[in-house]
Short mmCIF file of C-alpha atoms and ligand atoms in Angstrom, two decimals:
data_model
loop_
_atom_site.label_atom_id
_atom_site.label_comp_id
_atom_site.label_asym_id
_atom_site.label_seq_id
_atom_site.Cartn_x
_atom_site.Cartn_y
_atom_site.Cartn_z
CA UNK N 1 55.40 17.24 -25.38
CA UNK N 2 58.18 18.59 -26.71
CA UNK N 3 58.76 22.91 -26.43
CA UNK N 4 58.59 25.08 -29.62
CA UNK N 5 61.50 26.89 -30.98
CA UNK N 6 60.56 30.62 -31.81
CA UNK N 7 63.43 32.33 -33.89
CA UNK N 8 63.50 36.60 -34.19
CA UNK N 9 65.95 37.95 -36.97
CA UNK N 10 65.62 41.48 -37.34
CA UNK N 11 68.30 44.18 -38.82
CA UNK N 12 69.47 46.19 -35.96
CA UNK N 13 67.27 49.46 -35.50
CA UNK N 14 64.28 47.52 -36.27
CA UNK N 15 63.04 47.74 -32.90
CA UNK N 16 63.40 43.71 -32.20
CA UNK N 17 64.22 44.24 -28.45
CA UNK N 18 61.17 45.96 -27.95
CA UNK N 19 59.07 43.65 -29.46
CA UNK N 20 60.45 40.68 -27.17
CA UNK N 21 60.04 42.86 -24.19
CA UNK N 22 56.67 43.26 -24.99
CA UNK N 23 56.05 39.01 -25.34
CA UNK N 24 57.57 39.03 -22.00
CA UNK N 25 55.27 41.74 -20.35
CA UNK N 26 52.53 39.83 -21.45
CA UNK N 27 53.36 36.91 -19.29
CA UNK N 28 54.92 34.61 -21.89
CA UNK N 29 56.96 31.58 -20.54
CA UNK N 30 59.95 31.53 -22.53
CA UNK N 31 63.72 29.71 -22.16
CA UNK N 32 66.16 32.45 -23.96
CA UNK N 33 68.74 31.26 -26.12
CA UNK N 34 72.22 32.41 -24.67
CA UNK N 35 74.59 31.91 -27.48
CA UNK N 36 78.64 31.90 -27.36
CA UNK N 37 80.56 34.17 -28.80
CA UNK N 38 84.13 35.10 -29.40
CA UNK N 39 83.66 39.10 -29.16
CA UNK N 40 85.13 40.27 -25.96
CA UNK N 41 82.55 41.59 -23.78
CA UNK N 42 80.75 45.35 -23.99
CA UNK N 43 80.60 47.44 -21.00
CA UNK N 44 78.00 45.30 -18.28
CA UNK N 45 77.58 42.20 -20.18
CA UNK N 46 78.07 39.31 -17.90
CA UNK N 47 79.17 35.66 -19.24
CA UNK N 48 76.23 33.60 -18.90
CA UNK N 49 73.96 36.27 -19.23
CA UNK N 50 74.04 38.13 -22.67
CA UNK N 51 76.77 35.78 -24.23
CA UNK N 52 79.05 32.99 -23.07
CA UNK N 53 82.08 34.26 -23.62
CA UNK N 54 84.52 32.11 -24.98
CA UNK N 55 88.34 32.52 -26.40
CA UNK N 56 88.87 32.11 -30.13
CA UNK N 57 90.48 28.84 -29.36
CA UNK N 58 87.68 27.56 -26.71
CA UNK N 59 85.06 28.54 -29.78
CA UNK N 60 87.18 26.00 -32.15
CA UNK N 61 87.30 23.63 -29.68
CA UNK N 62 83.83 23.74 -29.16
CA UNK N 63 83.19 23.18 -33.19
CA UNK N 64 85.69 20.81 -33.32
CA UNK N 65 83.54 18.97 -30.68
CA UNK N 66 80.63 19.22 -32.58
CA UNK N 67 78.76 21.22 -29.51
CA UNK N 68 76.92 24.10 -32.06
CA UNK N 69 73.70 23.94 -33.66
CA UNK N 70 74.45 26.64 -35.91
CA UNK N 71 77.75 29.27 -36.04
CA UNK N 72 79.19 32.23 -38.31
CA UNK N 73 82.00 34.40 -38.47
CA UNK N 74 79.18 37.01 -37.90
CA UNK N 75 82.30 39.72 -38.30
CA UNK N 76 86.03 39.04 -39.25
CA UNK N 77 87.41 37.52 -36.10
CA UNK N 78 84.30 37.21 -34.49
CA UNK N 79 82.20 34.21 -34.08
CA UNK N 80 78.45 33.44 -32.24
CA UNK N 81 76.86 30.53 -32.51
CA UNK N 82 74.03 28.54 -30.79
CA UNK N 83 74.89 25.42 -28.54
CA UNK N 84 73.03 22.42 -28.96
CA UNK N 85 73.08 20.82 -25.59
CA UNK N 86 70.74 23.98 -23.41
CA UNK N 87 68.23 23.90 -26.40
CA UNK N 88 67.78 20.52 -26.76
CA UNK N 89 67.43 19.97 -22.57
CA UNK N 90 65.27 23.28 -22.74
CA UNK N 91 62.84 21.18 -25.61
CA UNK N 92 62.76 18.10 -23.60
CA UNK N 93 61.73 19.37 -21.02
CA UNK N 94 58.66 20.89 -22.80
CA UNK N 95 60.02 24.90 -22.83
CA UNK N 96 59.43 26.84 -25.41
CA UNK N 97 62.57 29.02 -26.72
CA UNK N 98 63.49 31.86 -28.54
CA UNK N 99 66.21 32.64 -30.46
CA UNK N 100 67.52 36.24 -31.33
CA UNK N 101 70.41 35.28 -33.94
CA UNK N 102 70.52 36.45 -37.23
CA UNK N 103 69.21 35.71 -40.42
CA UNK N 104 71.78 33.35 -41.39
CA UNK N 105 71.71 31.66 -38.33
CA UNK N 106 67.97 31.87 -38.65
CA UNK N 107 67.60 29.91 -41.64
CA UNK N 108 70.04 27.27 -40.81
CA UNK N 109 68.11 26.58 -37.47
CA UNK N 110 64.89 26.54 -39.35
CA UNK N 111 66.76 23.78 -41.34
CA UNK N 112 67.41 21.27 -38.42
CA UNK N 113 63.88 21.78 -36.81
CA UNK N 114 61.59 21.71 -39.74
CA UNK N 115 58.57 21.17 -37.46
CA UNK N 116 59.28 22.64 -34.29
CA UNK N 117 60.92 25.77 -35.22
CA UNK N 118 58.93 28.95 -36.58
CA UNK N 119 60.90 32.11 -37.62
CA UNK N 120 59.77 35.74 -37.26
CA UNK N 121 61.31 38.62 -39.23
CA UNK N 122 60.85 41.59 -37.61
CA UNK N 123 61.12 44.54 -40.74
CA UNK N 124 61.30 47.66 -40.31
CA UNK N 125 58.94 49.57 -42.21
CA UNK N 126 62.00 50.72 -45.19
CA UNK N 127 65.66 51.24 -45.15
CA UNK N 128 65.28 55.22 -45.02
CA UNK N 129 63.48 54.83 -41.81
CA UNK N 130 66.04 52.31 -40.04
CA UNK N 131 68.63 54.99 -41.06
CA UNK N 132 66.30 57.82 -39.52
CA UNK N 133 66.18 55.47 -35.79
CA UNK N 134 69.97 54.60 -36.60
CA UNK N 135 70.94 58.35 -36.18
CA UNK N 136 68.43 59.01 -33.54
CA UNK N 137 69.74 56.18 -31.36
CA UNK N 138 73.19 58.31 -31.30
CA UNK N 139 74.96 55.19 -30.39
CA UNK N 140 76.62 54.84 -33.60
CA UNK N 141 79.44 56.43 -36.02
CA UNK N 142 77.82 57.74 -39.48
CA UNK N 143 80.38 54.85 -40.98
CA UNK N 144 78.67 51.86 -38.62
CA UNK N 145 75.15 53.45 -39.46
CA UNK N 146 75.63 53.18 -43.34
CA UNK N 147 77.23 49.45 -42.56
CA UNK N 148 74.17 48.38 -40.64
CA UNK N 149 71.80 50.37 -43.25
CA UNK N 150 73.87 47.79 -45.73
CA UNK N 151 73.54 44.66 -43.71
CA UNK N 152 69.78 45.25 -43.51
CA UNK N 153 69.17 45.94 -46.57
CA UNK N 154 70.97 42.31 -47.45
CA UNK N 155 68.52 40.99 -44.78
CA UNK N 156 65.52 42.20 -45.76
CA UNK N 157 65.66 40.81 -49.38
CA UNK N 158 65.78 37.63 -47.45
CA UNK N 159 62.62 38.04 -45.62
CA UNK N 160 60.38 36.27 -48.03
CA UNK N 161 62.30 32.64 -46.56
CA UNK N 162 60.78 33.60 -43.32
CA UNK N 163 57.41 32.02 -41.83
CA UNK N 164 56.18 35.07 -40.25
CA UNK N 165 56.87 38.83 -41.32
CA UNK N 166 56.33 41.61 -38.61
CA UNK N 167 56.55 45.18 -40.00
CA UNK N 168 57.28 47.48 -37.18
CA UNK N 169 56.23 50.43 -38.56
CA UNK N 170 53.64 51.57 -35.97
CA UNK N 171 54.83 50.14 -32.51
CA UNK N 172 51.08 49.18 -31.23
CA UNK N 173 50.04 47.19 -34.19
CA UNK N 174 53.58 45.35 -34.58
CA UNK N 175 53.37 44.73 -30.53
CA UNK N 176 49.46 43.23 -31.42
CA UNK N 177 50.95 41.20 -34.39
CA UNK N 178 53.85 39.01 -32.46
CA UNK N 179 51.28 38.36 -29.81
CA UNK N 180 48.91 36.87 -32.23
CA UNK N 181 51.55 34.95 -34.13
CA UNK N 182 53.33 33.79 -30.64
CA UNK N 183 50.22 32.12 -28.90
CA UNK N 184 49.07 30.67 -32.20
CA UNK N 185 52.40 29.24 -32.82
CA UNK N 186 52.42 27.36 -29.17
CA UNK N 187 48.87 27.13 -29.35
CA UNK N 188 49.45 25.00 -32.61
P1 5GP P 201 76.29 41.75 -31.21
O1 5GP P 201 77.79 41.62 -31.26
O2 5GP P 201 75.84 43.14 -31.59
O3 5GP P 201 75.72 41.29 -29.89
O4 5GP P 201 75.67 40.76 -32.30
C1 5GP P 201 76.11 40.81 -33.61
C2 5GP P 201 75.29 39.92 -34.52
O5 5GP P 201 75.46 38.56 -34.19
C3 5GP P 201 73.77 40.16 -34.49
O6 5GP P 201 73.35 40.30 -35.84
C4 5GP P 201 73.21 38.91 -33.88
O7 5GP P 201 71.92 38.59 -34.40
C5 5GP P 201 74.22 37.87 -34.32
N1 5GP P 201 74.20 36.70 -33.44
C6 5GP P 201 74.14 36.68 -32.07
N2 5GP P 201 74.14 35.42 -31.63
C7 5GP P 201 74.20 34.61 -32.72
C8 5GP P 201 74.21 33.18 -32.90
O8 5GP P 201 74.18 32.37 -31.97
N3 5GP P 201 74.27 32.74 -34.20
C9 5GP P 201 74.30 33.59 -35.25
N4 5GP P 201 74.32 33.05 -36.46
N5 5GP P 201 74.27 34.93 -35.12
C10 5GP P 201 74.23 35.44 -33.88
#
């Protein structure tokens, strides 16, 4: 039997990393998505692990080739996109998958894989309170916060395309709710 695909947007700040940990903790058997990008690096990532990592021209070549489920021009200059070839050998051979890409990307995928693929918004509880984690993350200029506040905002009024809807607002209860929805969607 073919593997499920299980696809996480989320606006960044939304707490979507912790809420994947969490599925693995709990023992779930899951095939991760590596996608490639054309970004250069940041600090430890590793090609293969977080990204592949391939030159502007190696990313055309690669649509030119046809080898991407799904890509963007996620930032001027910058492209990520899914390849075909590990999730289709990962769904043959029965794994189930998730995908961390964005919404976008999301939708798209949902497109292709009608049946097999479910996608999960993860929302944080309103755009005041991303902003609030934003600054308390201290990772980011005022400038990127109020772009990412934008982007989310963008991505939330898409939310409603989504199968499932996960408000993170307390942690506990959104850990609890991605659970549930997880195991009934490979249960299914
Ligand atoms: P970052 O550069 O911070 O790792 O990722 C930037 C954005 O690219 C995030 O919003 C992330 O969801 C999106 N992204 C990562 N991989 C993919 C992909 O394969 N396809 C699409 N459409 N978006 C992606």
């Amino acid at each position: 039997m073919s593997g499920k695909l299980i696809i996480i947007s989320a606006p960044s700040g939304s707490g979507k990393s912790t809420l994947i940990n969490h599925l693995v903790e709990k023992g779930f058997d899951f095939t991760f998505s590596i996608s490639a990008t054309s970004r250069a690096p940041r600090g430890k990532e590793q090609n293969g692990v977080e990204y592949y990592f391939l030159s502007l021209d190696e990313f055309r070549k690669a649509i030119e080739e046809n080898r991407f489920l799904e890509y963007e021009e996620v930032y001027p200059g910058c492209f990520y996109g899914t390849l075909k070839e590990p999730i289709d050998n990962a769904l043959k051979a029965g794994k189930n998958v998730i995908l961390d890409i964005d919404v976008k990307g999301a939708l798209n995928v949902k497109r292709l894989y009608p049946t097999l693929a479910t996608t999960i918004f993860i929302q944080p509880p309103s755009v005041e309170a991303l902003r609030e984690r934003l600054i308390g993350r201290q990772t980011d200029s005022m400038e990127m916060i109020e772009k990412r506040v934008a982007k989310a905002a963008q991505e939330i009024a898409e939310a409603n395309k989504f199968d499932v809807i996960i408000i993170n607002d307390k942690l506990e209860q959104a850990q609890q709710d991605i659970v549930r929805e997880v195991k009934s969607i490979i249960e299914a």
